[in-house]
mmCIF file with all atom_site columns, C-alpha atoms in Angstrom:
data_model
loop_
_atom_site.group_PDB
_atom_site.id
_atom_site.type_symbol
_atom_site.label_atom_id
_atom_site.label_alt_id
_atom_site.label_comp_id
_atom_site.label_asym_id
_atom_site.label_entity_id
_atom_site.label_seq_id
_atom_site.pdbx_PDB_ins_code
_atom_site.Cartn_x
_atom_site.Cartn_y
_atom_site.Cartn_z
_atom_site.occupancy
_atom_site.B_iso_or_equiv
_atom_site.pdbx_formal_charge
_atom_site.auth_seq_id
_atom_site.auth_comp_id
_atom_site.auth_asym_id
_atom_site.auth_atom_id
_atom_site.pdbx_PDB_model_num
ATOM 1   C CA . UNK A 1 1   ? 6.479   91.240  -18.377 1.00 72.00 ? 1   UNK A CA 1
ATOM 2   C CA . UNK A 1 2   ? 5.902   94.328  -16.234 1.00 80.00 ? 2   UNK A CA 1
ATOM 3   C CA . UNK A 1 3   ? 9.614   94.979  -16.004 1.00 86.00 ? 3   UNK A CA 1
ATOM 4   C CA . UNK A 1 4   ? 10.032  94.472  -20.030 1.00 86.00 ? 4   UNK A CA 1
ATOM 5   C CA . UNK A 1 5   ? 7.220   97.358  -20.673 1.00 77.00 ? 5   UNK A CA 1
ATOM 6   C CA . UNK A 1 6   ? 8.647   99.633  -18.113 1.00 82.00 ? 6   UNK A CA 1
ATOM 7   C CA . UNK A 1 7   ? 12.312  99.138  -19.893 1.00 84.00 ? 7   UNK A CA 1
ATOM 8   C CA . UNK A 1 8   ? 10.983  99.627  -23.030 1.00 84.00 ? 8   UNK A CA 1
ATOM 9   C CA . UNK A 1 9   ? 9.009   102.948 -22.219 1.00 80.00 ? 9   UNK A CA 1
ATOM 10  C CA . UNK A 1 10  ? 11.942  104.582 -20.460 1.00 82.00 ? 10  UNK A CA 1
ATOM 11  C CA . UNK A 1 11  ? 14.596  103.632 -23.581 1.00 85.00 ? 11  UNK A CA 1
ATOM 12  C CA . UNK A 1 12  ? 11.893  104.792 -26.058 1.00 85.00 ? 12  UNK A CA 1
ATOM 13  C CA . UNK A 1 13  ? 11.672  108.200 -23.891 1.00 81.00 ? 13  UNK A CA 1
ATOM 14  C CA . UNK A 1 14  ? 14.723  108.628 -23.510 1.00 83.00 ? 14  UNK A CA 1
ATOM 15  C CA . UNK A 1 15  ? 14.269  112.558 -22.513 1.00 83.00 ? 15  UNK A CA 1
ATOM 16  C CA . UNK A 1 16  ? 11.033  112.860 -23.430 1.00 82.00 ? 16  UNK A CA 1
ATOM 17  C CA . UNK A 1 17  ? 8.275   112.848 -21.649 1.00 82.00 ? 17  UNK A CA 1
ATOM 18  C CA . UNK A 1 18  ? 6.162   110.003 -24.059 1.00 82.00 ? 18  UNK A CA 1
ATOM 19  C CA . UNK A 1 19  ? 3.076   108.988 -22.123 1.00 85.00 ? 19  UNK A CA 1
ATOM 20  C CA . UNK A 1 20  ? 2.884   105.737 -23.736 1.00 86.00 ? 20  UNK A CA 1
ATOM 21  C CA . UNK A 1 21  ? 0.765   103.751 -21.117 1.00 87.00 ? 21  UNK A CA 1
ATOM 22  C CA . UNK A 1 22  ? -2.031  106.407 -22.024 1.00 91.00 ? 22  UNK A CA 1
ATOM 23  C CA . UNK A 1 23  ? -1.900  105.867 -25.726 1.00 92.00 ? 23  UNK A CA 1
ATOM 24  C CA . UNK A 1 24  ? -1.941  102.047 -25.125 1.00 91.00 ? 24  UNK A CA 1
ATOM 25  C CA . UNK A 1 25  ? -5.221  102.828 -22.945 1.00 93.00 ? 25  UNK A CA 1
ATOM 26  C CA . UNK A 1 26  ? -6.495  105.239 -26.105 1.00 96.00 ? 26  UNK A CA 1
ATOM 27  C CA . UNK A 1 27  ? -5.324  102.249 -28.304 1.00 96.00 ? 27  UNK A CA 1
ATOM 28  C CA . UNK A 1 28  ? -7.511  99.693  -26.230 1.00 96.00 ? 28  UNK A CA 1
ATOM 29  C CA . UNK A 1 29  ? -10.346 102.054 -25.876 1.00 97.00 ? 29  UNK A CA 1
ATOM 30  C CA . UNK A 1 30  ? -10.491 102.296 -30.028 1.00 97.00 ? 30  UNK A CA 1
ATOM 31  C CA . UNK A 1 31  ? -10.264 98.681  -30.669 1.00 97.00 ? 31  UNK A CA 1
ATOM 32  C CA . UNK A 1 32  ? -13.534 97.649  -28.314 1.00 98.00 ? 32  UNK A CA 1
ATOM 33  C CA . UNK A 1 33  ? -15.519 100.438 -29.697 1.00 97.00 ? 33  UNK A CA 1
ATOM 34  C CA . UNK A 1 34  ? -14.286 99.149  -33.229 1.00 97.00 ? 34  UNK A CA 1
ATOM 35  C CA . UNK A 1 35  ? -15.346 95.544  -31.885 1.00 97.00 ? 35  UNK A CA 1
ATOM 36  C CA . UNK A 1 36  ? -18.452 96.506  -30.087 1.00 97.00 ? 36  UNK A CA 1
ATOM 37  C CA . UNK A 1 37  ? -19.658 97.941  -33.278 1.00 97.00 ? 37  UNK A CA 1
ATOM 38  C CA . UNK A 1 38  ? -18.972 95.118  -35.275 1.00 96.00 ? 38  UNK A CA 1
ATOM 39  C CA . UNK A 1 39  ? -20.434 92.869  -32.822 1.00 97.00 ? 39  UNK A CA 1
ATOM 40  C CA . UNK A 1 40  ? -23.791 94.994  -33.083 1.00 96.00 ? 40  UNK A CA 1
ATOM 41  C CA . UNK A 1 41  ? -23.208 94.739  -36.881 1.00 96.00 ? 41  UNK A CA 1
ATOM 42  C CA . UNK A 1 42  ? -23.527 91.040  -36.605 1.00 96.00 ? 42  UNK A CA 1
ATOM 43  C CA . UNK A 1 43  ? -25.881 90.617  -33.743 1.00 96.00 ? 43  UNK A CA 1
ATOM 44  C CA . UNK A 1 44  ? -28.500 92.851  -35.781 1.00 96.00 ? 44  UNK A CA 1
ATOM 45  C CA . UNK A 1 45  ? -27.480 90.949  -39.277 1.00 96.00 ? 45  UNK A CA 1
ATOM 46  C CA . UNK A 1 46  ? -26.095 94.249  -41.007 1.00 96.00 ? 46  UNK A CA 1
ATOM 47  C CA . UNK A 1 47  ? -23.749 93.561  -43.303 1.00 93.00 ? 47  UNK A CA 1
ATOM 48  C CA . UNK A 1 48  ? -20.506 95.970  -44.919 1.00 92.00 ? 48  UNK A CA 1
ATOM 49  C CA . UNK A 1 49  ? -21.461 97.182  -47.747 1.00 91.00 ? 49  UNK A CA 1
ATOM 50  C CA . UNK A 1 50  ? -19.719 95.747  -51.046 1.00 92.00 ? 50  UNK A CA 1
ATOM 51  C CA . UNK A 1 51  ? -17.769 99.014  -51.435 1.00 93.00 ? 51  UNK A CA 1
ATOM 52  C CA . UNK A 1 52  ? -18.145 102.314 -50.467 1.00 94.00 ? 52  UNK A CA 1
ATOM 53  C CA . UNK A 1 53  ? -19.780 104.242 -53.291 1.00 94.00 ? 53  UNK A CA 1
ATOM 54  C CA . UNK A 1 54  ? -17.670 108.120 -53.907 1.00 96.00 ? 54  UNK A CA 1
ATOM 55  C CA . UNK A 1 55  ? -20.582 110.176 -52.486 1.00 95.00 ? 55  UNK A CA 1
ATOM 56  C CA . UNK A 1 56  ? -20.398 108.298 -49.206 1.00 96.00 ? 56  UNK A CA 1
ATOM 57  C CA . UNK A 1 57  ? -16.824 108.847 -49.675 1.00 97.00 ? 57  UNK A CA 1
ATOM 58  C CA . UNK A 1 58  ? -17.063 112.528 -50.331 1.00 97.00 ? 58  UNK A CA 1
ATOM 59  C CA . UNK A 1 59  ? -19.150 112.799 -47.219 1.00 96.00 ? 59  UNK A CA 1
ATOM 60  C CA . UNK A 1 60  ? -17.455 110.331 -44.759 1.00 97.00 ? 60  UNK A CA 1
ATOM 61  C CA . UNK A 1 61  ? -14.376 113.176 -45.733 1.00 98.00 ? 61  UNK A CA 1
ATOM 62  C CA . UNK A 1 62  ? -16.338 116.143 -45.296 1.00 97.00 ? 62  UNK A CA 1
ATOM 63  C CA . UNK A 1 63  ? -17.891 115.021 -42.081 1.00 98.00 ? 63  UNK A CA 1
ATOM 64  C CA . UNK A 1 64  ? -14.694 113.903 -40.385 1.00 98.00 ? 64  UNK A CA 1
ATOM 65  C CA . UNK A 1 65  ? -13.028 116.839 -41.245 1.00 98.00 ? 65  UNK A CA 1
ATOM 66  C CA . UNK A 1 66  ? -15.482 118.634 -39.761 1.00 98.00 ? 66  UNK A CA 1
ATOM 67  C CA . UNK A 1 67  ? -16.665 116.825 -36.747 1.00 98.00 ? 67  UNK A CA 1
ATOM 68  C CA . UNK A 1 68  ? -12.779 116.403 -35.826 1.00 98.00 ? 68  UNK A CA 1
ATOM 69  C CA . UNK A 1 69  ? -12.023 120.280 -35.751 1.00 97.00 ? 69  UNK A CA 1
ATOM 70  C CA . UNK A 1 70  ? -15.258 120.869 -33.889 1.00 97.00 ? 70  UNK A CA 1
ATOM 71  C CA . UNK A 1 71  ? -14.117 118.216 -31.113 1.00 98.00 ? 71  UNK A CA 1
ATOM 72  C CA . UNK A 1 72  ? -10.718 119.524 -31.159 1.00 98.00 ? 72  UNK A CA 1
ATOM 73  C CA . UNK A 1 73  ? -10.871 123.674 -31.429 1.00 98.00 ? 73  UNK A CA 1
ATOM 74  C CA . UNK A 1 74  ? -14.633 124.777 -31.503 1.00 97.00 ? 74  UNK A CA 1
ATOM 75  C CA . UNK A 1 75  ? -15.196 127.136 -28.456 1.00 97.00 ? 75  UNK A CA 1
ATOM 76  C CA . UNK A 1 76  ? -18.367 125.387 -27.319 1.00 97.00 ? 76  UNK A CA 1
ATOM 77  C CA . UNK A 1 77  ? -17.115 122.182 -27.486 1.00 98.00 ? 77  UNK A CA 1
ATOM 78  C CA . UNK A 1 78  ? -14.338 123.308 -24.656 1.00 97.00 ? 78  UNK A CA 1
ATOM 79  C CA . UNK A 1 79  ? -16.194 122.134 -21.544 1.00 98.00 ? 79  UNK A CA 1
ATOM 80  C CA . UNK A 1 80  ? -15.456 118.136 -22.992 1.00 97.00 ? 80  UNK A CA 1
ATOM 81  C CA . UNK A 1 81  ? -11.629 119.398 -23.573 1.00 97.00 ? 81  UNK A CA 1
ATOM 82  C CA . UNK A 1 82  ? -11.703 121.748 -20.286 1.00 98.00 ? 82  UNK A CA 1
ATOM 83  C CA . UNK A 1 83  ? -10.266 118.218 -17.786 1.00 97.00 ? 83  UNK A CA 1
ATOM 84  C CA . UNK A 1 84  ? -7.792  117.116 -20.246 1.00 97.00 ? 84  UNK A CA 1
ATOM 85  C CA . UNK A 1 85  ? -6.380  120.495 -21.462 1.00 98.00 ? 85  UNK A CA 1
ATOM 86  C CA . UNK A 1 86  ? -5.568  124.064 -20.611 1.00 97.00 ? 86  UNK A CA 1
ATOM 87  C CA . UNK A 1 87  ? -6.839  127.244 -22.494 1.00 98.00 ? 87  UNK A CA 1
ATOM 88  C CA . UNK A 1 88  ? -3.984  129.058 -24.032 1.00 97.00 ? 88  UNK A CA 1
ATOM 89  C CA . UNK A 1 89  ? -5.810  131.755 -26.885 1.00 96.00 ? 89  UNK A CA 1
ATOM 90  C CA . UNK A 1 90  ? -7.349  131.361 -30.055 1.00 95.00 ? 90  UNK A CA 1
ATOM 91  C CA . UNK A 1 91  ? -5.545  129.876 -33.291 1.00 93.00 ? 91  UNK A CA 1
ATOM 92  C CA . UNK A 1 92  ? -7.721  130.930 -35.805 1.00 88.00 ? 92  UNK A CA 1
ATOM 93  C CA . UNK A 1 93  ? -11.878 132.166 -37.059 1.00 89.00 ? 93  UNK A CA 1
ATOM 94  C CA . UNK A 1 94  ? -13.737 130.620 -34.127 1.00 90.00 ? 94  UNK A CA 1
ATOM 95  C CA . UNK A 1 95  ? -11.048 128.088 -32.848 1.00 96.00 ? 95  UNK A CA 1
ATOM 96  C CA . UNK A 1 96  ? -9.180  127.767 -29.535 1.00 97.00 ? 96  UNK A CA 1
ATOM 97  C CA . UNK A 1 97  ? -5.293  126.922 -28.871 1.00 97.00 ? 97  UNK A CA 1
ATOM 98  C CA . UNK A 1 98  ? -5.251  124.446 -26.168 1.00 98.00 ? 98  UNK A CA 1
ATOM 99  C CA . UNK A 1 99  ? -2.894  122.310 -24.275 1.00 97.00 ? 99  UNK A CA 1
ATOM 100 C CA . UNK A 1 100 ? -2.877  118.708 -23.368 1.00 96.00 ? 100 UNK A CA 1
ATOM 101 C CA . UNK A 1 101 ? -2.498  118.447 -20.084 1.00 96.00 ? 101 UNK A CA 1
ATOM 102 C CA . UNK A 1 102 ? -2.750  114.188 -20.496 1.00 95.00 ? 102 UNK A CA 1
ATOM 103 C CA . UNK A 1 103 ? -2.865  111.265 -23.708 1.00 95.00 ? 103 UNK A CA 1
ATOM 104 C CA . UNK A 1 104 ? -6.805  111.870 -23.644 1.00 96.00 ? 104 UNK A CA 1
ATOM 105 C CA . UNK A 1 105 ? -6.206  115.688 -23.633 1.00 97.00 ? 105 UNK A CA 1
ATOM 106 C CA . UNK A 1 106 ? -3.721  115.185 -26.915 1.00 96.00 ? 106 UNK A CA 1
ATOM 107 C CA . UNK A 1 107 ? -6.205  113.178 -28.596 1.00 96.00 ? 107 UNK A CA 1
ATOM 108 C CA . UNK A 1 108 ? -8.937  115.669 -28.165 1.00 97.00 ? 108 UNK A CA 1
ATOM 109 C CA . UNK A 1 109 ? -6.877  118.600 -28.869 1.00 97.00 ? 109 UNK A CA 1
ATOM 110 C CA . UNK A 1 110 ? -5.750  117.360 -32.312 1.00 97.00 ? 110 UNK A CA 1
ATOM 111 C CA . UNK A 1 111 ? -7.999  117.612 -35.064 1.00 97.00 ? 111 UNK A CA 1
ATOM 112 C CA . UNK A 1 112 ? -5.873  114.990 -37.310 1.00 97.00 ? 112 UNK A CA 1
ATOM 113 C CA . UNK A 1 113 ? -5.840  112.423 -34.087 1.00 96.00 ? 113 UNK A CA 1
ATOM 114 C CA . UNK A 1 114 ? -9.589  112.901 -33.854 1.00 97.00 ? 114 UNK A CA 1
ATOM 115 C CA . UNK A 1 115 ? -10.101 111.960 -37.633 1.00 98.00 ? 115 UNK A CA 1
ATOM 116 C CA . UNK A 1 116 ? -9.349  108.215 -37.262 1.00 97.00 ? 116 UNK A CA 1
ATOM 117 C CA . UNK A 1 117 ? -12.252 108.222 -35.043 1.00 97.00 ? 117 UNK A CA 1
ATOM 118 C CA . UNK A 1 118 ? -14.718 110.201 -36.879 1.00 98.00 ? 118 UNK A CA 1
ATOM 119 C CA . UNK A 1 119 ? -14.040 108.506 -39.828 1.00 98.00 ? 119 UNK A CA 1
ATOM 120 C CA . UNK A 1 120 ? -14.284 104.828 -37.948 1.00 98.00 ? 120 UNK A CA 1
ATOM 121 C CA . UNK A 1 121 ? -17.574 105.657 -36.427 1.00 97.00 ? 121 UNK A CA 1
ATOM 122 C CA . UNK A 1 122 ? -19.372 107.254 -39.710 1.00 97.00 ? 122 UNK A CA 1
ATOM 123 C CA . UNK A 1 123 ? -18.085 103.364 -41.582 1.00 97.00 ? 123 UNK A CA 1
ATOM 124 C CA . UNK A 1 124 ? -19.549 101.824 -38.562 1.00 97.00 ? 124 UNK A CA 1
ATOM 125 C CA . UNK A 1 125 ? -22.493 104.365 -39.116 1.00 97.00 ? 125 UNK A CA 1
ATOM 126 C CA . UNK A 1 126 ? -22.955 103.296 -42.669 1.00 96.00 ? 126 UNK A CA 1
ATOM 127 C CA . UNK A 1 127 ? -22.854 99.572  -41.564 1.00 96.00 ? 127 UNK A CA 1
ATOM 128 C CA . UNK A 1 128 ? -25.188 99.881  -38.328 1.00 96.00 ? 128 UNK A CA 1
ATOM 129 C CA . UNK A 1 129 ? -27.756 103.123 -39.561 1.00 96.00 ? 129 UNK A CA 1
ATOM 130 C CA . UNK A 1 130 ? -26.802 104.219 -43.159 1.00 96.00 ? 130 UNK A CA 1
ATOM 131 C CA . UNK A 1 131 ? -29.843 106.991 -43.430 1.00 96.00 ? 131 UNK A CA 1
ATOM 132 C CA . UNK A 1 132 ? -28.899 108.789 -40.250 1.00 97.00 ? 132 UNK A CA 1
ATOM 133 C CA . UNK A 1 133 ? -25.657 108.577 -40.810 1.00 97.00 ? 133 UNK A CA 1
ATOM 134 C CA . UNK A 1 134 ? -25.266 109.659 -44.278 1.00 97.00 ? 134 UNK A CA 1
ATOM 135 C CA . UNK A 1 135 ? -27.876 112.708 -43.090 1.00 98.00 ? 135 UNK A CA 1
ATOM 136 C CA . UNK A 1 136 ? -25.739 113.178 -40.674 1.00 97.00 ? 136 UNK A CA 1
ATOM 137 C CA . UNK A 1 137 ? -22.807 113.611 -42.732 1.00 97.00 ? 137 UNK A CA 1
ATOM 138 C CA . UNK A 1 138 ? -24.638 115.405 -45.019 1.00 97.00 ? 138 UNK A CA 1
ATOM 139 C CA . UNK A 1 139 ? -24.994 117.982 -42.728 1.00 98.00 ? 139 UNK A CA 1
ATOM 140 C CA . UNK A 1 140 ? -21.536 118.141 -41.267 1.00 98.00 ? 140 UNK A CA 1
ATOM 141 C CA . UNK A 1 141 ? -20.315 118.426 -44.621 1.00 98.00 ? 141 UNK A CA 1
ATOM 142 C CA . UNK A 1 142 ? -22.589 121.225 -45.851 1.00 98.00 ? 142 UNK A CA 1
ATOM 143 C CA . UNK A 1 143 ? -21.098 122.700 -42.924 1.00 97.00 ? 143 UNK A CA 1
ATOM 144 C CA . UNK A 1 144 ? -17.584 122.423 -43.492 1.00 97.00 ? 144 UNK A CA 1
ATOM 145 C CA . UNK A 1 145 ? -18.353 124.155 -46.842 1.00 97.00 ? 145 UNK A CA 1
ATOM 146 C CA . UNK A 1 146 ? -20.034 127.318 -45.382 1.00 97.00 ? 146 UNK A CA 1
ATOM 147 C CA . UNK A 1 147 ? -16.621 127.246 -43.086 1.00 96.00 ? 147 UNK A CA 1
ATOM 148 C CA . UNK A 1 148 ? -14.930 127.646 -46.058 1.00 96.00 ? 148 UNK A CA 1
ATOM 149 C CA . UNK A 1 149 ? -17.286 129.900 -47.847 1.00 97.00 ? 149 UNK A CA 1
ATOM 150 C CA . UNK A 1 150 ? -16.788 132.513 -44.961 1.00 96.00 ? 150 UNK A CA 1
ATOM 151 C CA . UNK A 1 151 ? -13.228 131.880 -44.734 1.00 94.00 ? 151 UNK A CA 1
ATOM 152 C CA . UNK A 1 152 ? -13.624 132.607 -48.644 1.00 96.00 ? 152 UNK A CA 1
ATOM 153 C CA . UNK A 1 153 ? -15.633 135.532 -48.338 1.00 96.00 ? 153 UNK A CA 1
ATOM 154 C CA . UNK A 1 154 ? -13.455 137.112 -45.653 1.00 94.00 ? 154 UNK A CA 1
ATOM 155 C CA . UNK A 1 155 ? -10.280 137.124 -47.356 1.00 94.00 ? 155 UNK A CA 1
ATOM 156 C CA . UNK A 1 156 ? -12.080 138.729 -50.624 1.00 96.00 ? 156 UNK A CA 1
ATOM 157 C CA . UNK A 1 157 ? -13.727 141.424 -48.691 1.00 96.00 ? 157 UNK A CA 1
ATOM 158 C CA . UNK A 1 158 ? -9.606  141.797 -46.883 1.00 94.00 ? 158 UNK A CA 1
ATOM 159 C CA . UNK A 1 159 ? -8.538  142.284 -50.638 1.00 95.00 ? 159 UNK A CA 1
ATOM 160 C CA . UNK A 1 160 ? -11.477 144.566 -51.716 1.00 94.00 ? 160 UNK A CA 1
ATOM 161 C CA . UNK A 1 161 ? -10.899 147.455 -49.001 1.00 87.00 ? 161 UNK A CA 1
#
């Protein structure tokens, strides 16, 4: 079996250097957090909600937009990036360019990786504690909009001088 995975990563290589043994260990890591929450789900009786109404919608997206950029490129969130990445700059209004140095360091650089898991712990979040977690993404969200108001308000004051 051993011999079949290590075939299988070098042809799907090929020149590249594809770490997939890391992303298999990022893949393994997601599903037991996704099973460990479900297993508290059912251990404390929660149930998943019938459907998911828009407003919880609207914030699950707000919130995992924003939690995922400040993971990935917030300058104060650096020091959990700093052992799987290297500083290279800035890449925009109070975000850092950084690069992976490792799978874990890809993942945490990414904003758009990062989602999947933002958005996968806010459902479990609704499931497991749906006041904190829909204050919680209440506040991420409101958040996310004053990024985008100053964003806003810095290009029009740009186009006023």
């Amino acid at each position: 079996m051993t011999d079949f995975l290590e075939k299988t990563e070098r042809e799907y290589q090929g020149e590249h250097d594809r770490p997939l043994r890391g992303y298999l260990r990022i893949l393994t890591v997601y599903g037991g957090a996704v099973a460990a929450a479900a297993a508290l789900a059912a251990l404390t009786g929660r149930k998943m909600p019938e459907q998911v109404g828009v407003l919880d919608l609207a914030l699950m997206a707000g919130c995992t937009h924003k939690v995922s950029r400040l993971i990935a490129k917030d300058p104060v969130t650096s020091p959990l990036r700093a052992p799987f990445t290297r500083y290279e700059g800035t890449s925009g209004p109070a975000e850092l360019k950084e690069e992976p140095r490792n799978p874990v360091g890809e993942m945490l650089s990414c904003p758009f990786c990062l989602a999947q898991w933002t958005a996968t712990a806010y459902a479990a979040g609704l499931v497991i504690a749906p006041r904190f977690t829909r204050l919680a993404g209440a506040t991420m969200t409101a958040v996310a909009v004053s990024d985008w108001l100053q964003l806003a308000y810095a290009k029009l004051m740009r186009s006023a001088s």
